[in-house]
Amino acid sequence: MTAQNPDAANQPHTRESIRVIVVGAGVVGCSIAMHLARAGAKVRIFDKGGICSGMSARSGALVRMHYTFAPEAALAWKSLRYFQNWSEMVGGNSGFTRTGFAMIVDDQNVAALRANIKMLQGLGIDTDVISAEDLRRIDPNVNLEGVAMAAYEPQSGYADPVATTIAMAEAAKRAGAQFHLNTPIDSVRARAARVFGVLDSAGRFHEADAVCLVTGPWTENLIAPFGAKIGITSERAQIAFFKRAPSIQHLIYIDTIVGSYFRPHGNDLTLAGLGALKLDESSPDNFREANDPQFIEAVRNRLGARIPALASARYVRGHAGIYDVTPDQRPVLDEIAGVAGLFVAAGFSGTGFKTSPAVGAAMAELIMTGASTTADLSPFSYVRFLQGKLIHSEHEYTMATDFGHTL
């Protein structure tokens, strides 16, 4: 299809002819580009900066499956296979390190935990309910104060967010994708309710049959000219790294009781975060990247409450990033209604890293064939916001103050 031949909009594309522009070279954008290029599409990927220059580089990079929403858990479960077999499935190295993961709850969340584990096991996920005493046997360094029960995932771990993104970008290039870096996109162009390309900030037009916006908090401005709105807001979130003696080994934790999450980082550091110390809406183009002093104190106190050996751990470094948060804290993975060929993969609310391989595969299928076989993306539809049908899990947890998000 060309812009000079509007009738071609009604003609089906072949795998060899469809031209797709992906806007955003973070971990999800590079995954989509890789899967599209491998499927035979002619792919160009644009970013206003470099590869992995935005929030992906600031990710906590947890690889875990525990969600309260089954479709989200399924995406994480299908993505784990990539992390476990990275060199064969992608190439390069994601830095995946298996550590095991525990979600710990107090008495008020036990029923929800049991229900969610039953749901996750029904998806085939390797997880189980364990007692506080069982958790102590797995991780002797943990303080069990307040812990009634835990969900344990032995296969989970963490990865290197930059290495993961670069590996998928290189795989996309090997499959023929072309990268246009330091090239901001000013607008998406459409005619007769069908996309036919994008205009960059220098006024250059780039033709395409489909455009996929993986643009996080910048998405709203790009879809607004079509009368579309998701309601994505920008939220500043922080993580910090603390010094840890190599002899102190621990699991990855989401601690709903004290309100934090943390994981090992190499042999001698622990990464810790709170989700959001407070609701802090910031501009994605102008925000404080350094940790706030009160955040460092708060997250170290909560880390030390669960792992007493780290109560006085030395702060090494840290940073902040911007989450793109939808009204129900779940992403949009869909074509925008009324604008054929305009796709969005945004609004991950801080949880996009661990699902990025499967999201890339599913979105590539949706763009090329109109349906995904890797995963059912219909729960992540754009129209749920138009219809007021926001996602609410049946068994959500009561999270401690300042954790930031539902699971």
CSV table of C-alpha atoms in Angstrom, one decimal:
chain,number,residue,atom,x,y,z
A,1,MET,CA,0.0,0.0,0.0
A,2,THR,CA,1.2,3.5,-0.7
A,3,ALA,CA,-0.2,6.9,0.3
A,4,GLN,CA,-1.0,7.6,-3.3
A,5,ASN,CA,-3.2,4.5,-3.6
A,6,PRO,CA,-5.9,4.7,-0.9
A,7,ASP,CA,-7.8,1.8,-2.4
A,8,ALA,CA,-4.9,-0.4,-1.4
A,9,ALA,CA,-6.0,0.0,2.3
A,10,ASN,CA,-8.5,-2.7,1.7
A,11,GLN,CA,-6.0,-5.2,0.3
A,12,PRO,CA,-4.5,-7.8,2.6
A,13,HIS,CA,-0.7,-7.6,3.2
A,14,THR,CA,1.6,-10.5,2.7
A,15,ARG,CA,4.3,-11.4,5.3
A,16,GLU,CA,6.8,-10.1,2.8
A,17,SER,CA,5.2,-6.8,2.0
A,18,ILE,CA,3.9,-5.3,5.2
A,19,ARG,CA,5.9,-2.3,6.4
A,20,VAL,CA,5.7,-1.6,10.1
A,21,ILE,CA,7.1,1.4,12.1
A,22,VAL,CA,7.7,0.7,15.7
A,23,VAL,CA,8.1,3.9,17.8
A,24,GLY,CA,10.1,3.3,21.0
A,25,ALA,CA,13.4,1.3,21.3
A,26,GLY,CA,12.9,0.1,24.9
A,27,VAL,CA,12.6,-3.5,25.9
A,28,VAL,CA,9.1,-4.0,24.6
A,29,GLY,CA,9.6,-2.1,21.4
A,30,CYS,CA,12.8,-4.1,20.6
A,31,SER,CA,10.9,-7.3,21.3
A,32,ILE,CA,8.1,-6.3,18.9
A,33,ALA,CA,10.6,-5.3,16.3
A,34,MET,CA,12.5,-8.6,16.6
A,35,HIS,CA,9.4,-10.7,16.3
A,36,LEU,CA,8.0,-8.7,13.4
A,37,ALA,CA,11.3,-8.9,11.5
A,38,ARG,CA,11.6,-12.6,12.1
A,39,ALA,CA,8.1,-13.0,10.7
A,40,GLY,CA,9.0,-11.3,7.5
A,41,ALA,CA,7.8,-7.7,8.0
A,42,LYS,CA,9.8,-4.8,6.8
A,43,VAL,CA,10.5,-3.1,10.1
A,44,ARG,CA,11.8,0.3,11.1
A,45,ILE,CA,12.1,1.3,14.7
A,46,PHE,CA,12.4,5.0,15.8
A,47,ASP,CA,13.4,6.4,19.2
A,48,LYS,CA,14.0,10.0,20.3
A,49,GLY,CA,17.1,8.7,22.1
A,50,GLY,CA,19.1,5.5,21.8
A,51,ILE,CA,18.4,1.8,22.4
A,52,CYS,CA,17.2,1.3,26.0
A,53,SER,CA,17.7,5.0,26.8
A,54,GLY,CA,14.5,5.4,28.8
A,55,MET,CA,12.7,3.5,31.5
A,56,SER,CA,13.8,0.1,30.4
A,57,ALA,CA,17.3,0.9,31.6
A,58,ARG,CA,16.0,1.9,35.0
A,59,SER,CA,13.9,-1.3,35.4
A,60,GLY,CA,14.2,-3.5,38.5
A,61,ALA,CA,14.2,-6.3,36.0
A,62,LEU,CA,12.4,-8.9,38.1
A,63,VAL,CA,11.4,-12.1,36.3
A,64,ARG,CA,8.5,-13.5,38.2
A,65,MET,CA,5.0,-14.8,37.4
A,66,HIS,CA,3.0,-13.9,40.5
A,67,TYR,CA,0.1,-11.7,39.3
A,68,THR,CA,-3.6,-11.6,40.4
A,69,PHE,CA,-4.7,-11.2,36.7
A,70,ALA,CA,-4.4,-14.5,34.8
A,71,PRO,CA,-3.8,-13.0,31.3
A,72,GLU,CA,-0.9,-11.0,32.8
A,73,ALA,CA,0.5,-14.0,34.6
A,74,ALA,CA,0.3,-16.0,31.3
A,75,LEU,CA,2.4,-13.4,29.5
A,76,ALA,CA,5.1,-13.6,32.3
A,77,TRP,CA,5.0,-17.4,32.2
A,78,LYS,CA,5.5,-17.6,28.5
A,79,SER,CA,8.3,-15.0,28.7
A,80,LEU,CA,10.2,-17.1,31.3
A,81,ARG,CA,11.0,-19.6,28.6
A,82,TYR,CA,12.9,-16.9,26.7
A,83,PHE,CA,14.9,-15.9,29.7
A,84,GLN,CA,15.7,-19.6,30.5
A,85,ASN,CA,16.8,-20.3,26.8
A,86,TRP,CA,18.0,-16.8,25.8
A,87,SER,CA,21.0,-17.7,23.6
A,88,GLU,CA,18.8,-20.2,21.6
A,89,MET,CA,15.6,-18.1,21.3
A,90,VAL,CA,17.1,-14.6,21.0
A,91,GLY,CA,20.9,-14.6,20.9
A,92,GLY,CA,23.4,-12.8,23.1
A,93,ASN,CA,22.9,-12.7,26.8
A,94,SER,CA,20.0,-11.3,29.0
A,95,GLY,CA,21.9,-11.7,32.2
A,96,PHE,CA,19.2,-13.9,33.6
A,97,THR,CA,20.0,-15.2,37.1
A,98,ARG,CA,17.7,-17.7,38.8
A,99,THR,CA,17.3,-16.9,42.5
A,100,GLY,CA,13.8,-18.0,43.4
A,101,PHE,CA,11.0,-15.6,44.3
A,102,ALA,CA,8.7,-15.3,47.3
A,103,MET,CA,5.5,-13.2,47.7
A,104,ILE,CA,4.9,-12.9,51.5
A,105,VAL,CA,1.6,-12.0,53.1
A,106,ASP,CA,0.0,-11.6,56.5
A,107,ASP,CA,-3.2,-13.1,57.8
A,108,GLN,CA,-5.5,-10.7,55.9
A,109,ASN,CA,-4.1,-11.8,52.5
A,110,VAL,CA,-4.0,-15.6,53.1
A,111,ALA,CA,-7.2,-16.3,51.3
A,112,ALA,CA,-6.3,-14.2,48.3
A,113,LEU,CA,-2.9,-15.9,48.1
A,114,ARG,CA,-4.4,-19.3,48.1
A,115,ALA,CA,-6.9,-18.3,45.4
A,116,ASN,CA,-4.2,-16.8,43.2
A,117,ILE,CA,-1.8,-19.7,43.6
A,118,LYS,CA,-4.6,-22.0,42.4
A,119,MET,CA,-5.2,-19.8,39.4
A,120,LEU,CA,-1.4,-19.6,38.6
A,121,GLN,CA,-1.0,-23.4,38.9
A,122,GLY,CA,-4.0,-23.7,36.5
A,123,LEU,CA,-1.9,-21.9,33.9
A,124,GLY,CA,0.9,-24.3,34.4
A,125,ILE,CA,3.1,-22.0,36.5
A,126,ASP,CA,5.6,-23.6,38.8
A,127,THR,CA,4.5,-22.1,42.1
A,128,ASP,CA,3.2,-23.2,45.5
A,129,VAL,CA,1.9,-22.0,48.8
A,130,ILE,CA,4.5,-22.5,51.6
A,131,SER,CA,4.4,-21.9,55.3
A,132,ALA,CA,6.6,-19.3,57.1
A,133,GLU,CA,8.7,-22.2,58.4
A,134,ASP,CA,9.2,-23.5,54.9
A,135,LEU,CA,10.3,-20.1,53.8
A,136,ARG,CA,12.9,-20.0,56.6
A,137,ARG,CA,14.3,-23.3,55.5
A,138,ILE,CA,14.7,-21.9,51.9
A,139,ASP,CA,16.1,-18.6,53.0
A,140,PRO,CA,17.7,-18.6,56.5
A,141,ASN,CA,18.3,-14.9,56.4
A,142,VAL,CA,14.6,-13.9,56.3
A,143,ASN,CA,12.8,-12.4,59.3
A,144,LEU,CA,9.3,-14.0,59.6
A,145,GLU,CA,7.7,-11.3,61.7
A,146,GLY,CA,4.1,-10.8,60.5
A,147,VAL,CA,4.5,-13.6,57.8
A,148,ALA,CA,1.5,-15.9,57.7
A,149,MET,CA,2.2,-17.5,54.4
A,150,ALA,CA,4.2,-17.2,51.1
A,151,ALA,CA,3.9,-18.0,47.5
A,152,TYR,CA,7.2,-19.5,46.2
A,153,GLU,CA,8.4,-19.7,42.6
A,154,PRO,CA,11.7,-21.7,42.3
A,155,GLN,CA,12.3,-20.8,38.7
A,156,SER,CA,12.1,-17.1,39.0
A,157,GLY,CA,15.0,-14.6,39.1
A,158,TYR,CA,16.2,-11.3,37.5
A,159,ALA,CA,17.9,-10.2,34.4
A,160,ASP,CA,20.0,-7.3,33.1
A,161,PRO,CA,17.6,-4.8,31.6
A,162,VAL,CA,20.1,-3.1,29.3
A,163,ALA,CA,21.6,-6.4,28.1
A,164,THR,CA,18.2,-7.9,27.5
A,165,THR,CA,17.1,-4.9,25.4
A,166,ILE,CA,20.3,-4.7,23.4
A,167,ALA,CA,20.2,-8.5,22.7
A,168,MET,CA,16.6,-8.2,21.2
A,169,ALA,CA,17.7,-5.1,19.2
A,170,GLU,CA,20.6,-7.0,17.7
A,171,ALA,CA,18.3,-9.9,16.9
A,172,ALA,CA,15.9,-7.5,15.2
A,173,LYS,CA,18.8,-6.1,13.1
A,174,ARG,CA,20.0,-9.6,12.1
A,175,ALA,CA,16.4,-10.2,10.9
A,176,GLY,CA,16.5,-7.0,8.8
A,177,ALA,CA,15.0,-4.3,11.1
A,178,GLN,CA,16.4,-0.8,10.6
A,179,PHE,CA,16.9,1.5,13.6
A,180,HIS,CA,16.5,5.3,13.4
A,181,LEU,CA,17.8,6.6,16.7
A,182,ASN,CA,17.8,10.1,18.0
A,183,THR,CA,14.8,10.7,15.8
A,184,PRO,CA,11.7,11.9,17.7
A,185,ILE,CA,8.4,11.2,16.1
A,186,ASP,CA,6.1,14.3,16.0
A,187,SER,CA,2.9,12.7,14.7
A,188,VAL,CA,1.2,9.7,13.2
A,189,ARG,CA,-0.4,10.3,9.9
A,190,ALA,CA,-3.6,8.7,8.7
A,191,ARG,CA,-6.0,9.1,5.8
A,192,ALA,CA,-9.5,7.7,5.5
A,193,ALA,CA,-9.2,6.2,9.0
A,194,ARG,CA,-6.1,4.2,8.1
A,195,VAL,CA,-2.5,4.9,9.1
A,196,PHE,CA,0.0,5.5,6.3
A,197,GLY,CA,3.1,6.7,8.1
A,198,VAL,CA,4.7,9.0,10.7
A,199,LEU,CA,6.2,12.5,10.6
A,200,ASP,CA,9.4,13.0,12.6
A,201,SER,CA,10.4,16.2,14.4
A,202,ALA,CA,12.5,17.4,11.5
A,203,GLY,CA,9.5,17.3,9.2
A,204,ARG,CA,10.5,14.1,7.3
A,205,PHE,CA,7.7,11.7,6.4
A,206,HIS,CA,8.2,7.9,6.8
A,207,GLU,CA,5.6,5.7,5.1
A,208,ALA,CA,4.2,2.5,6.6
A,209,ASP,CA,1.3,0.2,6.5
A,210,ALA,CA,1.1,-0.1,10.3
A,211,VAL,CA,2.5,1.9,13.2
A,212,CYS,CA,3.0,0.5,16.7
A,213,LEU,CA,3.5,3.0,19.5
A,214,VAL,CA,5.6,1.7,22.4
A,215,THR,CA,6.0,5.2,23.8
A,216,GLY,CA,5.1,4.9,27.4
A,217,PRO,CA,4.0,8.3,28.9
A,218,TRP,CA,4.3,10.0,25.5
A,219,THR,CA,1.6,7.8,24.0
A,220,GLU,CA,-1.4,10.1,24.9
A,221,ASN,CA,0.0,13.0,22.8
A,222,LEU,CA,0.4,10.8,19.8
A,223,ILE,CA,-3.1,9.3,19.8
A,224,ALA,CA,-4.9,12.5,20.9
A,225,PRO,CA,-5.2,13.9,17.3
A,226,PHE,CA,-7.5,10.9,16.5
A,227,GLY,CA,-9.8,11.6,19.4
A,228,ALA,CA,-8.3,8.6,21.3
A,229,LYS,CA,-7.5,8.6,25.0
A,230,ILE,CA,-6.3,6.0,27.4
A,231,GLY,CA,-5.7,8.1,30.5
A,232,ILE,CA,-2.0,7.2,30.9
A,233,THR,CA,-0.3,9.3,33.6
A,234,SER,CA,3.4,9.6,34.5
A,235,GLU,CA,4.6,8.4,37.9
A,236,ARG,CA,8.1,8.8,39.2
A,237,ALA,CA,9.4,5.6,40.9
A,238,GLN,CA,12.8,4.9,42.5
A,239,ILE,CA,15.1,2.0,43.2
A,240,ALA,CA,18.3,1.8,45.3
A,241,PHE,CA,21.2,-0.5,45.6
A,242,PHE,CA,22.7,-1.5,48.9
A,243,LYS,CA,26.0,-3.2,49.8
A,244,ARG,CA,25.6,-6.8,50.8
A,245,ALA,CA,28.2,-9.3,52.1
A,246,PRO,CA,28.5,-12.2,49.6
A,247,SER,CA,27.7,-14.6,52.4
A,248,ILE,CA,24.2,-13.1,52.8
A,249,GLN,CA,22.1,-14.7,50.1
A,250,HIS,CA,18.4,-14.1,49.8
A,251,LEU,CA,15.4,-14.7,47.5
A,252,ILE,CA,13.6,-12.0,45.4
A,253,TYR,CA,10.7,-10.7,47.6
A,254,ILE,CA,7.6,-8.8,47.2
A,255,ASP,CA,6.7,-8.0,50.8
A,256,THR,CA,3.1,-6.9,51.1
A,257,ILE,CA,3.5,-6.5,54.9
A,258,VAL,CA,6.2,-3.9,55.2
A,259,GLY,CA,5.6,-2.6,51.6
A,260,SER,CA,8.7,-3.2,49.5
A,261,TYR,CA,10.3,-5.4,46.9
A,262,PHE,CA,13.9,-6.4,46.6
A,263,ARG,CA,16.3,-8.8,44.9
A,264,PRO,CA,19.9,-9.8,44.9
A,265,HIS,CA,22.1,-7.9,42.3
A,266,GLY,CA,25.2,-9.9,41.6
A,267,ASN,CA,27.2,-11.3,44.6
A,268,ASP,CA,27.4,-8.2,46.7
A,269,LEU,CA,24.4,-5.8,46.2
A,270,THR,CA,20.7,-5.8,46.8
A,271,LEU,CA,18.3,-3.8,44.8
A,272,ALA,CA,15.2,-2.5,46.7
A,273,GLY,CA,12.2,-0.4,45.8
A,274,LEU,CA,8.8,0.7,47.2
A,275,GLY,CA,6.8,0.9,44.0
A,276,ALA,CA,6.2,4.6,44.8
A,277,LEU,CA,7.1,6.3,48.0
A,278,LYS,CA,4.2,8.7,47.3
A,279,LEU,CA,2.1,9.5,44.3
A,280,ASP,CA,4.6,11.7,42.4
A,281,GLU,CA,3.3,12.6,39.0
A,282,SER,CA,6.2,14.1,37.0
A,283,SER,CA,7.0,15.0,33.4
A,284,PRO,CA,8.8,12.2,31.6
A,285,ASP,CA,10.9,14.9,30.0
A,286,ASN,CA,11.9,16.7,33.2
A,287,PHE,CA,12.2,14.7,36.4
A,288,ARG,CA,14.6,14.2,39.2
A,289,GLU,CA,16.7,11.1,38.4
A,290,ALA,CA,18.6,10.9,41.7
A,291,ASN,CA,17.1,9.1,44.7
A,292,ASP,CA,15.4,11.3,47.3
A,293,PRO,CA,17.1,11.1,50.8
A,294,GLN,CA,13.8,10.1,52.5
A,295,PHE,CA,13.4,7.3,49.9
A,296,ILE,CA,16.8,5.8,50.7
A,297,GLU,CA,16.0,5.8,54.5
A,298,ALA,CA,12.5,4.4,54.0
A,299,VAL,CA,13.5,1.6,51.7
A,300,ARG,CA,16.6,0.6,53.8
A,301,ASN,CA,14.4,0.4,56.9
A,302,ARG,CA,11.9,-1.9,55.1
A,303,LEU,CA,14.7,-4.0,53.6
A,304,GLY,CA,16.2,-4.4,57.1
A,305,ALA,CA,12.9,-5.3,58.6
A,306,ARG,CA,12.7,-8.4,56.4
A,307,ILE,CA,16.5,-9.2,56.1
A,308,PRO,CA,18.0,-8.0,59.4
A,309,ALA,CA,21.5,-8.5,58.2
A,310,LEU,CA,20.9,-5.6,55.8
A,311,ALA,CA,19.4,-3.2,58.4
A,312,SER,CA,22.6,-1.0,58.2
A,313,ALA,CA,23.5,-1.8,54.7
A,314,ARG,CA,25.5,1.0,52.9
A,315,TYR,CA,23.7,2.8,50.1
A,316,VAL,CA,25.8,2.5,46.9
A,317,ARG,CA,23.7,4.1,44.2
A,318,GLY,CA,20.2,4.5,42.9
A,319,HIS,CA,18.0,6.2,40.4
A,320,ALA,CA,14.4,7.2,39.5
A,321,GLY,CA,12.4,6.5,36.4
A,322,ILE,CA,9.0,7.2,35.0
A,323,TYR,CA,6.2,4.6,35.0
A,324,ASP,CA,3.4,5.0,32.4
A,325,VAL,CA,0.3,4.2,34.4
A,326,THR,CA,-3.1,3.4,33.0
A,327,PRO,CA,-6.3,3.9,35.1
A,328,ASP,CA,-6.4,0.2,36.0
A,329,GLN,CA,-2.6,-0.3,36.0
A,330,ARG,CA,-2.6,-2.8,33.2
A,331,PRO,CA,-1.3,-2.2,29.7
A,332,VAL,CA,-3.0,-1.5,26.4
A,333,LEU,CA,-2.0,-4.1,23.8
A,334,ASP,CA,-4.3,-3.4,20.9
A,335,GLU,CA,-5.2,-1.6,17.7
A,336,ILE,CA,-6.8,1.8,18.3
A,337,ALA,CA,-10.5,1.7,17.4
A,338,GLY,CA,-11.3,3.7,14.4
A,339,VAL,CA,-7.7,4.1,13.2
A,340,ALA,CA,-6.8,1.0,11.2
A,341,GLY,CA,-3.1,0.1,11.4
A,342,LEU,CA,-2.4,2.1,14.6
A,343,PHE,CA,-1.3,-0.2,17.4
A,344,VAL,CA,-0.4,0.6,21.0
A,345,ALA,CA,1.7,-1.3,23.5
A,346,ALA,CA,1.9,1.1,26.5
A,347,GLY,CA,0.8,1.7,30.0
A,348,PHE,CA,2.7,-1.2,31.6
A,349,SER,CA,2.7,0.6,35.0
A,350,GLY,CA,6.2,-0.6,35.9
A,351,THR,CA,5.7,-4.3,35.1
A,352,GLY,CA,6.6,-4.5,31.4
A,353,PHE,CA,10.1,-5.9,31.5
A,354,LYS,CA,9.2,-9.5,32.7
A,355,THR,CA,6.5,-9.9,30.0
A,356,SER,CA,8.3,-8.2,27.1
A,357,PRO,CA,9.3,-11.4,25.2
A,358,ALA,CA,5.8,-12.7,25.0
A,359,VAL,CA,4.3,-9.3,24.5
A,360,GLY,CA,6.6,-8.8,21.5
A,361,ALA,CA,5.5,-12.1,20.0
A,362,ALA,CA,1.8,-11.5,20.6
A,363,MET,CA,1.9,-8.0,19.3
A,364,ALA,CA,3.7,-9.0,16.1
A,365,GLU,CA,1.1,-11.6,15.4
A,366,LEU,CA,-1.7,-9.1,16.0
A,367,ILE,CA,-0.1,-6.5,13.7
A,368,MET,CA,0.6,-9.0,10.9
A,369,THR,CA,-2.5,-11.3,11.0
A,370,GLY,CA,-5.1,-9.5,13.1
A,371,ALA,CA,-5.0,-12.0,15.9
A,372,SER,CA,-2.5,-13.4,18.4
A,373,THR,CA,-1.8,-17.1,19.0
A,374,THR,CA,1.0,-16.6,21.6
A,375,ALA,CA,-1.4,-15.1,24.1
A,376,ASP,CA,-5.0,-13.8,24.2
A,377,LEU,CA,-4.6,-10.0,24.1
A,378,SER,CA,-8.3,-9.2,24.2
A,379,PRO,CA,-8.3,-8.5,28.0
A,380,PHE,CA,-5.8,-5.6,27.3
A,381,SER,CA,-8.0,-3.9,24.8
A,382,TYR,CA,-8.2,-0.2,24.2
A,383,VAL,CA,-12.0,-0.2,24.2
A,384,ARG,CA,-12.2,-1.2,27.9
A,385,PHE,CA,-11.5,2.4,28.7
A,386,LEU,CA,-14.1,3.7,26.3
A,387,GLN,CA,-16.6,1.3,27.9
A,388,GLY,CA,-15.6,1.9,31.5
A,389,LYS,CA,-14.7,-1.8,31.9
A,390,LEU,CA,-11.5,-1.5,33.8
A,391,ILE,CA,-9.6,-4.6,34.9
A,392,HIS,CA,-10.2,-5.5,38.5
A,393,SER,CA,-8.8,-8.9,39.7
A,394,GLU,CA,-11.0,-11.0,41.9
A,395,HIS,CA,-8.4,-11.6,44.5
A,396,GLU,CA,-6.3,-8.5,44.7
A,397,TYR,CA,-4.1,-8.0,47.8
A,398,THR,CA,-4.3,-5.4,50.5
A,399,MET,CA,-0.9,-3.8,50.0
A,400,ALA,CA,1.1,-2.0,52.7
A,401,THR,CA,1.3,1.8,52.6
A,402,ASP,CA,3.4,3.3,49.8
A,403,PHE,CA,3.9,0.0,47.9
A,404,GLY,CA,2.5,1.8,44.9
A,405,HIS,CA,0.6,-0.7,42.8
A,406,THR,CA,-1.6,-3.7,42.8
A,407,LEU,CA,-0.3,-6.9,41.4
